Amino acid sequence: MFENLSERLERSFKMLKGEGRITEINVAETLKDVRRALQDADVNYKVAKDFTNTVKKKALGQNVLTAVKPKELMVKIFHDEMTALMGGNKAPLNLEGKPAVILMSGLQGSGKTTFSGKLAKYLGSVKHKKPLLVAGDVYRPAAIEQLKVVGAGINVPVYSEDDNKNPVEIARNAISYARANGHDLVIIDTAGRLAVDEDMMDEISNIKNAVNPQEILFVVDSMTGNDAVNTAKAFNDCLDFDGVILTKLDGDTRGGAALSISAVVNKPIKFIGSGEKMEDIQEFNPEGMASRILGMGDIVELVGRAQSVYDEKEARKLEEKIRRNKFDFEDFMRQIGQIKKMGNLKDIASMIPGVGKAIKNIDIPDDAFKSIEAIINSMTVYERQNPEVINQSRRQRIAKGSGTSLQEVNKLLKQFQETRKMMHAASKMNPKKMMAMAQQMRKPRF
Ligand SMILES: Nc1nc2c(ncn2[C@@H]2O[C@H](COP(=O)(O)OP(=O)(O)OP(=O)(O)O)[C@@H](O)[C@H]2O)c(=O)[nH]1
Ligand SMILES: [Mg+2]
C-alpha cells in the first residue's frame, strides 16, 4: 500500500534537487504536486490543504542555507508533520477496570469480528489479560457462529445468548459473567449496517450507556477511501469514540483514509489490521507510518542526526576561513569530529539512499579516520594552523610520531592542499557552490 503515494511524493521532491535553498518560488510547485498526490491517494481535500500550508510555513521559516539539502529537509518536515497529523504519539488502550470493557463499532464488513479476535489474542499474550469475547451481533444469522469459530481458534471463550435478540442485555449479562469467571477483559463485538443509520446508532449508544466501556473503538476498512472520513464523523458524533482501528491495510488501498481520519475527528488511530489471520495486528505508530508513506525513513533519520550535531555558528566561521584561504587542519579535525558524532559510520553511510544496498556486505571499520587523526594529532598547533610550513623533516617527524608512513603523511597533505585550493577558488566564484562543497566535506566518502 501507499506505493503510489510514495512514488509521487518522491517525484515531487525531485523538483527540489540541486536547489541551494528553499524559497517561496521553488517550493510552490513541489507543494502543489504534493497536494495533488495526497488528494489522489484519497486524503480529504481540507486535510491535504491544511497540511501543505503547514509544511510550507515550516519550510520557509527554516534556515536551510547550510544545514542539509533542501530536498532532504523537506522530507524531514513532511515526515514530522505527517506524524503530527496522524496523532503524533502512540495511543495505548485504557485497560483499567474490572473487567476492562472494549466496545467495537463500525460499518458492515469493516472487520469488527476479525479484529475482536485479533485484539483478544494480542492482549492475552502481550498484556497477560484473560479476555472474554461477547457476541453482540444478533442479526446476521451466522454472526454468532463466526465469533465462536474465531474464539475457538485463539482459545478465548465466547459469551453468547442464542435466543436473546437484545444486545444491550447480552452485553450487561456478559460483564457479570466475566466478573464471576475471572475475566479481566471483555471485548464486545457488535452488528454492522451497510450505511450509517439511526437504528444502529441508537443500539450501540444504548450498549455504551449500559456497560460504560473503557474503550470504544471505531473499526474502519482502509479501502473505503474518502467516505471513511464521513462515516468516522457520524460515529464520533454519536459515540464520541476513543480510537480508530484501520483494517485491511494489506490490501490495495490508497491509504488516504489513514491520513485523514484522525485529523478530522481528532481521535488517535490505535491499531492496524493487515491480514485475515489472527496474528495480523499491530499497534499503530504514527512515526513509522509516516516513514512508510514517504518511503524514505532513512533520510529522515539521517537528517535528524545531521541537524543534531550541526552548529550554525561554527559553519559561519568555517565559511569565513575558507574565503580567506585559512582553512586548516584544526578545522579538518572538527569536521571529522562532527561526522563521528553522527554515529556508526556504516550506519550513516547506509542511510544515504542508494548506498545502503551497495555496502551491505562491505565492512567499514568504525576507525576509518584513525590514521588521519593520528597524523593530525602528531602535528604541533603551529603546524595545524599553518600547514604550509610542514616541510620534509617535519613530515618525517609526524610520520614517526603517528605510527604511519611518510607516504601516508604526504598523501594527506597533498589531499588537504588540493581541497583547500579548490574550496578557496570556489569561494571566490560563487557562494552557493562553495557551501555545497563545504557540505560535501562533512559527509564521509567511500
Ligand atoms: N485482507 C484483510 N482482510 C480482513 C482484515 N480484517 C478483516 N478482513 C476480512 O474482511 C471480511 C469482513 O470481516 P469481519 O471481521 O467479518 O467484519 P465485520 O465488521 O465483523 O462485519 P459484519 O459483522 O458483517 O458487520 C472478512 O472476510 C475478513 O476475513 C484485514 O486486516 N485484512
Ligand atoms: Mg461481524
Coordinates of C-alpha atoms and ligand atoms in Angstrom, one line a residue:
M1 CA 0.0 0.0 0.0
F2 CA 1.0 3.6 -0.3
E3 CA 3.4 2.7 -3.1
N4 CA 1.8 5.2 -5.4
L5 CA 1.8 8.0 -2.9
S6 CA 5.4 7.3 -2.0
E7 CA 6.4 7.4 -5.7
R8 CA 4.5 10.6 -6.4
L9 CA 6.0 12.3 -3.3
E10 CA 9.5 11.3 -4.3
R11 CA 8.9 12.7 -7.8
S12 CA 7.7 16.0 -6.3
F13 CA 10.7 16.2 -4.1
K14 CA 13.0 15.7 -7.0
M15 CA 12.0 19.1 -8.3
L16 CA 14.0 20.5 -5.4
K17 CA 17.1 18.7 -6.4
G18 CA 20.0 21.0 -7.0
E19 CA 18.3 23.9 -5.4
G20 CA 20.5 25.7 -2.9
R21 CA 17.7 26.7 -0.7
I22 CA 14.0 26.6 -0.1
T23 CA 12.2 29.7 -1.4
E24 CA 8.6 30.6 -2.0
I25 CA 9.1 30.1 -5.7
N26 CA 10.9 26.7 -5.8
V27 CA 8.7 25.2 -3.1
A28 CA 5.4 26.3 -4.7
E29 CA 5.4 23.8 -7.5
T30 CA 6.5 20.9 -5.2
L31 CA 3.8 21.6 -2.7
K32 CA 1.1 21.9 -5.4
D33 CA 2.2 18.5 -6.7
V34 CA 2.3 17.0 -3.2
R35 CA -1.2 18.2 -2.5
R36 CA -2.4 16.6 -5.7
A37 CA -0.7 13.4 -4.8
L38 CA -2.3 13.4 -1.4
Q39 CA -5.8 14.0 -2.8
D40 CA -5.3 11.3 -5.4
A41 CA -4.5 9.0 -2.5
D42 CA -7.9 9.8 -1.1
V43 CA -6.7 12.2 1.5
N44 CA -9.5 14.6 2.4
Y45 CA -9.4 17.8 0.5
K46 CA -9.2 20.1 3.5
V47 CA -6.7 17.9 5.3
A48 CA -4.4 18.0 2.3
K49 CA -4.7 21.7 2.0
D50 CA -4.1 22.5 5.7
F51 CA -1.2 20.0 5.6
T52 CA 0.7 21.5 2.7
N53 CA 0.1 25.0 4.1
T54 CA 1.7 24.0 7.4
V55 CA 4.6 22.4 5.6
K56 CA 5.2 25.5 3.6
K57 CA 5.2 27.7 6.6
K58 CA 7.7 25.4 8.3
A59 CA 9.9 25.1 5.3
L60 CA 10.2 28.8 4.6
G61 CA 11.0 29.6 8.2
Q62 CA 14.0 27.2 8.1
N63 CA 17.4 28.4 7.6
V64 CA 18.5 25.8 5.0
L65 CA 21.4 27.6 3.7
T66 CA 23.9 25.2 5.1
A67 CA 22.4 22.5 7.3
V68 CA 21.2 20.0 4.8
K69 CA 20.0 19.8 1.2
P70 CA 16.5 21.3 0.6
K71 CA 15.1 18.1 -0.6
E72 CA 16.2 16.2 2.5
L73 CA 15.0 19.0 4.7
M74 CA 11.6 18.9 3.0
V75 CA 11.3 15.2 3.6
K76 CA 12.1 15.7 7.2
I77 CA 9.5 18.4 7.6
F78 CA 6.9 16.3 5.8
H79 CA 7.7 13.4 8.0
D80 CA 7.3 15.4 11.2
E81 CA 4.1 17.0 10.0
M82 CA 2.6 13.7 8.8
T83 CA 3.4 12.1 12.1
A84 CA 1.6 15.0 13.9
L85 CA -1.3 14.7 11.5
M86 CA -1.7 11.1 12.5
G87 CA -1.8 11.8 16.2
G88 CA 1.9 12.3 17.0
N89 CA 2.4 9.5 19.5
K90 CA 1.3 6.0 20.0
A91 CA -2.0 5.9 21.8
P92 CA -2.3 2.9 24.2
L93 CA -5.5 1.3 25.2
N94 CA -7.0 2.1 28.6
L95 CA -7.3 -1.3 30.3
E96 CA -8.2 -0.1 33.8
G97 CA -11.4 -1.6 35.1
K98 CA -12.5 -4.9 36.4
P99 CA -13.1 -6.1 33.9
A100 CA -11.9 -3.6 31.3
V101 CA -14.6 -3.3 28.6
I102 CA -13.9 -2.7 24.9
L103 CA -16.8 -2.0 22.6
M104 CA -16.4 -2.4 18.8
S105 CA -18.2 -0.2 16.4
G106 CA -18.2 0.2 12.6
L107 CA -19.9 -0.4 9.4
Q108 CA -20.7 -3.9 8.0
G109 CA -17.7 -5.8 6.8
S110 CA -15.2 -3.3 8.2
G111 CA -13.6 -6.1 10.2
K112 CA -15.0 -5.8 13.7
T113 CA -15.4 -9.5 14.3
T114 CA -12.0 -10.3 13.0
F115 CA -10.4 -7.5 14.9
S116 CA -12.1 -8.5 18.1
G117 CA -10.4 -11.9 17.9
K118 CA -7.0 -10.4 17.0
L119 CA -7.2 -8.0 19.9
A120 CA -8.2 -10.7 22.4
K121 CA -5.2 -12.8 21.3
Y122 CA -2.9 -9.8 21.3
L123 CA -3.9 -8.6 24.8
G124 CA -3.9 -12.1 26.1
S125 CA -0.3 -12.6 25.2
V126 CA 1.2 -9.1 25.4
K127 CA -0.7 -7.8 28.4
H128 CA -1.4 -11.2 30.0
K129 CA -5.2 -10.5 30.0
K130 CA -7.8 -13.1 30.4
P131 CA -10.3 -12.0 27.7
L132 CA -13.9 -12.8 27.1
L133 CA -15.4 -12.2 23.6
V134 CA -19.1 -11.2 23.5
A135 CA -21.4 -11.9 20.6
G136 CA -23.4 -8.7 20.3
D137 CA -24.4 -9.2 16.7
V138 CA -27.8 -10.8 17.0
Y139 CA -29.0 -10.0 13.4
R140 CA -26.8 -11.7 10.9
P141 CA -27.6 -15.4 11.0
A142 CA -24.1 -16.7 11.1
A143 CA -22.6 -13.9 13.1
I144 CA -22.5 -15.7 16.5
E145 CA -21.2 -18.8 14.9
Q146 CA -18.4 -16.7 13.2
L147 CA -17.3 -15.3 16.5
K148 CA -17.3 -18.8 18.1
V149 CA -15.0 -20.0 15.3
V150 CA -12.7 -17.1 15.9
G151 CA -12.7 -17.7 19.7
A152 CA -12.0 -21.4 19.3
G153 CA -9.1 -20.7 17.0
I154 CA -7.3 -18.5 19.6
N155 CA -8.5 -20.3 22.7
V156 CA -10.7 -17.5 24.0
P157 CA -14.2 -18.2 25.3
V158 CA -17.2 -16.5 23.7
Y159 CA -20.2 -15.4 25.6
S160 CA -23.4 -15.6 23.6
E161 CA -27.2 -16.0 24.2
D162 CA -28.6 -17.8 21.3
D163 CA -32.2 -16.9 21.9
N164 CA -31.8 -13.4 23.1
K165 CA -32.3 -10.6 20.5
N166 CA -31.4 -7.8 22.8
P167 CA -27.7 -6.8 22.5
V168 CA -27.9 -4.4 25.5
E169 CA -29.0 -7.2 27.8
I170 CA -26.4 -9.6 26.4
A171 CA -23.6 -7.1 27.0
R172 CA -24.7 -6.4 30.5
N173 CA -25.0 -10.2 31.3
A174 CA -21.6 -10.8 29.7
I175 CA -20.0 -8.5 32.1
S176 CA -21.5 -10.2 35.1
Y177 CA -20.4 -13.5 33.6
A178 CA -16.8 -12.1 33.2
R179 CA -16.7 -11.0 36.8
A180 CA -17.9 -14.3 38.1
N181 CA -15.4 -16.2 35.9
G182 CA -12.2 -14.3 36.4
H183 CA -12.1 -12.4 33.1
D184 CA -10.4 -9.1 33.4
L185 CA -11.1 -8.0 29.8
V186 CA -14.4 -8.0 27.8
I187 CA -14.5 -7.4 24.1
I188 CA -17.9 -6.7 22.7
D189 CA -18.5 -7.4 19.0
T190 CA -21.5 -5.6 17.6
A191 CA -23.6 -5.7 14.4
G192 CA -22.7 -3.5 11.5
R193 CA -25.0 -1.9 8.9
L194 CA -24.5 -1.2 5.3
A195 CA -24.6 2.5 5.9
V196 CA -24.9 4.8 8.9
D197 CA -28.5 4.6 10.1
E198 CA -30.3 5.7 13.2
D199 CA -31.3 2.3 14.5
M200 CA -27.7 1.1 14.5
M201 CA -26.5 4.3 16.2
D202 CA -29.3 4.0 18.8
E203 CA -28.5 0.5 19.6
I204 CA -24.8 1.0 20.0
S205 CA -25.4 4.1 22.1
N206 CA -27.6 2.0 24.4
I207 CA -24.9 -0.6 24.8
K208 CA -22.4 2.2 25.6
N209 CA -24.7 3.6 28.2
A210 CA -25.4 0.2 29.7
V211 CA -21.8 -1.0 30.1
N212 CA -19.8 2.2 30.2
P213 CA -16.8 0.9 28.3
Q214 CA -13.2 1.9 28.9
E215 CA -12.6 1.9 25.1
I216 CA -15.0 2.4 22.2
L217 CA -13.1 1.6 19.1
F218 CA -14.3 2.6 15.6
V219 CA -13.2 0.0 13.1
V220 CA -12.8 1.2 9.5
D221 CA -11.8 -0.6 6.3
S222 CA -8.9 1.5 4.9
M223 CA -10.0 0.7 1.4
T224 CA -13.2 2.8 1.9
G225 CA -11.3 5.9 0.7
N226 CA -12.7 9.3 1.3
D227 CA -16.1 8.1 2.5
A228 CA -14.4 6.7 5.6
V229 CA -14.0 10.2 6.9
N230 CA -17.7 10.9 6.8
T231 CA -18.5 7.6 8.4
A232 CA -16.0 8.3 11.1
K233 CA -17.5 11.6 11.7
A234 CA -21.0 10.2 12.1
F235 CA -19.9 7.5 14.5
N236 CA -17.8 10.0 16.5
D237 CA -20.7 12.5 16.8
C238 CA -22.9 9.7 18.2
L239 CA -20.4 7.7 20.3
D240 CA -17.5 10.0 21.0
F241 CA -15.3 7.0 20.4
D242 CA -11.8 6.7 21.9
G243 CA -9.8 5.4 19.0
V244 CA -9.7 4.2 15.4
I245 CA -8.8 0.8 14.1
L246 CA -7.7 0.7 10.5
T247 CA -8.2 -2.7 8.9
K248 CA -7.2 -4.2 5.6
L249 CA -4.0 -2.2 5.2
D250 CA -2.6 -5.2 3.5
G251 CA -4.9 -4.7 0.5
D252 CA -4.6 -2.5 -2.5
T253 CA -5.5 0.7 -0.6
R254 CA -4.6 4.2 -1.5
G255 CA -4.2 4.8 2.2
G256 CA -5.6 8.3 2.3
A257 CA -8.1 7.4 4.9
A258 CA -5.3 6.7 7.4
L259 CA -4.1 10.3 6.9
S260 CA -7.4 11.9 7.1
I261 CA -9.5 10.2 9.8
S262 CA -7.6 11.0 12.9
A263 CA -7.1 14.6 11.7
V264 CA -10.8 15.1 11.0
V265 CA -12.3 13.5 14.2
N266 CA -9.2 14.3 16.3
K267 CA -9.0 10.8 17.7
P268 CA -5.9 8.6 17.6
I269 CA -5.5 5.5 15.4
K270 CA -4.7 2.8 17.9
F271 CA -4.2 -0.4 15.9
I272 CA -4.0 -1.6 12.4
G273 CA -5.0 -4.8 10.9
S274 CA -3.1 -6.1 7.9
G275 CA -4.4 -9.5 7.0
E276 CA -7.1 -12.1 7.7
K277 CA -5.0 -14.1 10.2
M278 CA -5.2 -13.6 14.0
E279 CA -1.6 -12.5 14.1
D280 CA -2.1 -9.7 11.6
I281 CA -2.4 -6.9 14.2
Q282 CA 0.0 -4.1 15.1
E283 CA -0.1 -1.2 17.4
F284 CA -0.3 2.0 15.3
N285 CA 2.8 4.0 15.3
P286 CA 2.4 7.4 13.6
E287 CA 6.1 7.9 13.1
G288 CA 6.5 4.5 11.4
M289 CA 3.5 5.1 9.2
A290 CA 4.9 8.5 8.1
S291 CA 8.1 6.8 7.2
R292 CA 6.3 4.2 5.2
I293 CA 4.3 6.7 3.3
L294 CA 7.3 8.8 2.4
G295 CA 9.2 5.6 1.7
M296 CA 12.2 7.5 2.9
G297 CA 12.5 6.6 6.6
D298 CA 16.3 6.5 6.5
I299 CA 16.7 10.0 5.1
V300 CA 14.6 11.3 7.9
E301 CA 16.9 9.7 10.5
L302 CA 20.0 10.9 8.7
V303 CA 18.8 14.5 8.5
G304 CA 17.7 14.3 12.2
R305 CA 21.2 13.2 13.2
A306 CA 22.9 15.8 11.0
Q307 CA 20.8 18.5 12.5
S308 CA 21.6 17.4 16.0
V309 CA 25.3 17.8 15.6
Y310 CA 25.2 20.8 13.3
D311 CA 26.3 24.2 14.7
E312 CA 25.3 27.3 12.7
K313 CA 28.0 29.5 14.3
E314 CA 30.8 27.1 13.6
A315 CA 29.6 26.8 10.0
R316 CA 29.8 30.6 9.5
K317 CA 33.3 30.7 11.0
L318 CA 34.3 27.9 8.6
E319 CA 32.9 29.8 5.7
E320 CA 34.9 32.8 6.5
K321 CA 38.1 30.9 6.9
I322 CA 37.7 29.2 3.6
R323 CA 37.1 32.5 2.0
R324 CA 40.4 33.8 3.4
N325 CA 42.2 30.6 2.4
K326 CA 42.8 29.9 6.1
F327 CA 41.1 26.5 6.3
D328 CA 43.5 24.5 8.4
F329 CA 44.0 21.1 10.0
E330 CA 42.1 22.1 13.1
D331 CA 39.0 22.8 11.0
F332 CA 39.6 19.5 9.3
M333 CA 39.7 17.7 12.7
R334 CA 36.5 19.4 13.7
Q335 CA 34.8 18.2 10.6
I336 CA 35.8 14.6 11.3
G337 CA 34.6 15.0 14.8
Q338 CA 31.2 16.1 13.6
I339 CA 30.9 13.1 11.3
K340 CA 31.8 10.8 14.1
K341 CA 29.3 12.3 16.4
M342 CA 26.5 11.3 14.0
G343 CA 27.1 7.7 14.9
N344 CA 28.5 4.5 13.5
L345 CA 29.9 5.1 10.1
K346 CA 28.4 2.1 8.3
D347 CA 25.0 3.1 9.8
I348 CA 25.3 6.6 8.5
A349 CA 26.5 5.5 5.1
S350 CA 23.8 3.0 4.7
M351 CA 21.2 5.7 5.4
I352 CA 22.2 7.6 2.3
P353 CA 19.7 6.5 -0.4
G354 CA 21.2 4.0 -2.8
V355 CA 24.2 3.4 -0.7
G356 CA 22.7 1.0 1.8
K357 CA 22.3 -1.9 -0.5
A358 CA 25.7 -1.3 -2.1
I359 CA 27.7 -1.5 1.1
K360 CA 25.6 -4.2 2.8
N361 CA 28.5 -6.7 2.6
I362 CA 31.4 -4.3 2.9
D363 CA 33.0 -3.8 6.3
I364 CA 33.5 -0.2 7.1
P365 CA 35.7 0.0 10.2
D366 CA 34.5 2.5 12.8
D367 CA 38.0 3.8 13.0
A368 CA 38.2 4.7 9.3
F369 CA 39.6 8.1 10.3
K370 CA 42.1 6.7 12.7
S371 CA 45.3 7.2 10.8
I372 CA 44.2 10.7 9.6
E373 CA 43.5 11.7 13.1
A374 CA 46.8 10.2 14.3
I375 CA 48.7 12.2 11.7
I376 CA 47.0 15.4 12.6
N377 CA 47.5 14.8 16.3
S378 CA 51.2 14.4 15.7
M379 CA 51.4 17.9 14.3
T380 CA 52.1 20.9 16.5
V381 CA 49.4 23.5 16.9
Y382 CA 51.5 25.8 14.8
E383 CA 51.7 23.2 12.0
R384 CA 48.0 22.6 12.1
Q385 CA 47.2 26.3 11.8
N386 CA 49.9 26.8 9.1
P387 CA 50.1 23.6 7.1
E388 CA 52.4 25.3 4.5
V389 CA 55.4 25.1 7.0
I390 CA 55.3 21.3 7.1
N391 CA 58.5 20.5 5.2
Q392 CA 60.3 17.2 4.6
S393 CA 61.8 16.9 8.1
R394 CA 58.6 17.8 9.8
R395 CA 56.8 15.2 7.7
Q396 CA 59.3 12.6 8.8
R397 CA 58.8 13.5 12.5
I398 CA 55.0 13.4 12.0
A399 CA 55.0 10.0 10.4
K400 CA 57.1 8.6 13.2
G401 CA 55.0 10.2 15.9
S402 CA 51.8 8.9 14.4
G403 CA 53.0 5.5 13.7
T404 CA 52.2 5.9 10.0
S405 CA 54.5 6.2 7.0
L406 CA 55.9 9.1 5.1
Q407 CA 53.8 8.2 2.1
E408 CA 50.6 8.4 4.2
V409 CA 51.6 11.8 5.6
N410 CA 52.4 13.0 2.1
K411 CA 49.2 11.8 0.7
L412 CA 47.1 13.5 3.4
L413 CA 49.0 16.8 3.0
K414 CA 48.5 16.7 -0.8
Q415 CA 44.8 16.0 -0.5
F416 CA 44.5 18.7 2.1
Q417 CA 46.2 21.3 -0.1
E418 CA 44.1 20.3 -3.1
T419 CA 40.9 20.6 -1.2
R420 CA 41.9 23.9 0.3
K421 CA 42.8 25.3 -3.1
M422 CA 39.6 24.1 -4.6
M423 CA 37.4 25.5 -1.8
H424 CA 39.1 28.8 -1.9
A425 CA 38.7 29.1 -5.7
A426 CA 35.1 28.2 -5.4
S427 CA 34.5 30.7 -2.6
K428 CA 35.7 33.5 -4.8
M429 CA 33.4 32.4 -7.6
N430 CA 30.0 31.5 -6.2
P431 CA 29.0 31.4 -2.6
K432 CA 26.3 28.8 -3.3
K433 CA 28.7 26.4 -4.8
M434 CA 31.2 26.9 -2.1
M435 CA 28.7 25.9 0.6
A436 CA 27.7 22.9 -1.4
M437 CA 31.4 21.9 -1.3
A438 CA 31.7 22.6 2.4
Q439 CA 28.7 20.4 2.9
Q440 CA 30.3 17.7 0.8
M441 CA 33.2 17.8 3.2
R442 CA 31.2 16.9 6.2
K443 CA 30.0 13.8 4.5
P444 CA 32.0 10.6 4.7
R445 CA 33.2 9.5 1.3
F446 CA 33.6 5.8 0.5
Ligands
LIG1 N1 -7.1 -8.7 4.0 C1 -7.7 -8.5 5.1 N2 -9.0 -8.9 5.3 C2 -9.6 -8.6 6.5 C3 -8.9 -7.9 7.5 N3 -9.8 -7.8 8.6 C4 -10.9 -8.4 8.2 N4 -10.8 -9.0 7.0 C5 -11.8 -9.7 6.2 O1 -12.9 -8.9 5.9 C6 -14.1 -9.6 6.0 C7 -15.1 -8.9 7.0 O2 -14.5 -9.0 8.2 P1 -15.4 -9.2 9.5 O3 -14.5 -9.2 10.7 O4 -16.4 -10.3 9.4 O5 -16.2 -7.8 9.5 P2 -17.3 -7.3 10.4 O6 -17.1 -5.8 10.6 O7 -17.4 -8.1 11.6 O8 -18.6 -7.5 9.5 P3 -20.1 -7.6 9.9 O9 -20.2 -8.4 11.1 O10 -20.8 -8.1 8.7 O11 -20.5 -6.2 10.2 C8 -13.7 -11.0 6.3 O12 -13.6 -11.7 5.1 C9 -12.3 -10.9 6.9 O13 -11.6 -12.0 6.8 C10 -7.6 -7.4 7.2 O14 -6.9 -6.7 8.1 N5 -7.0 -7.7 6.0
MG2 MG -19.0 -9.1 12.5

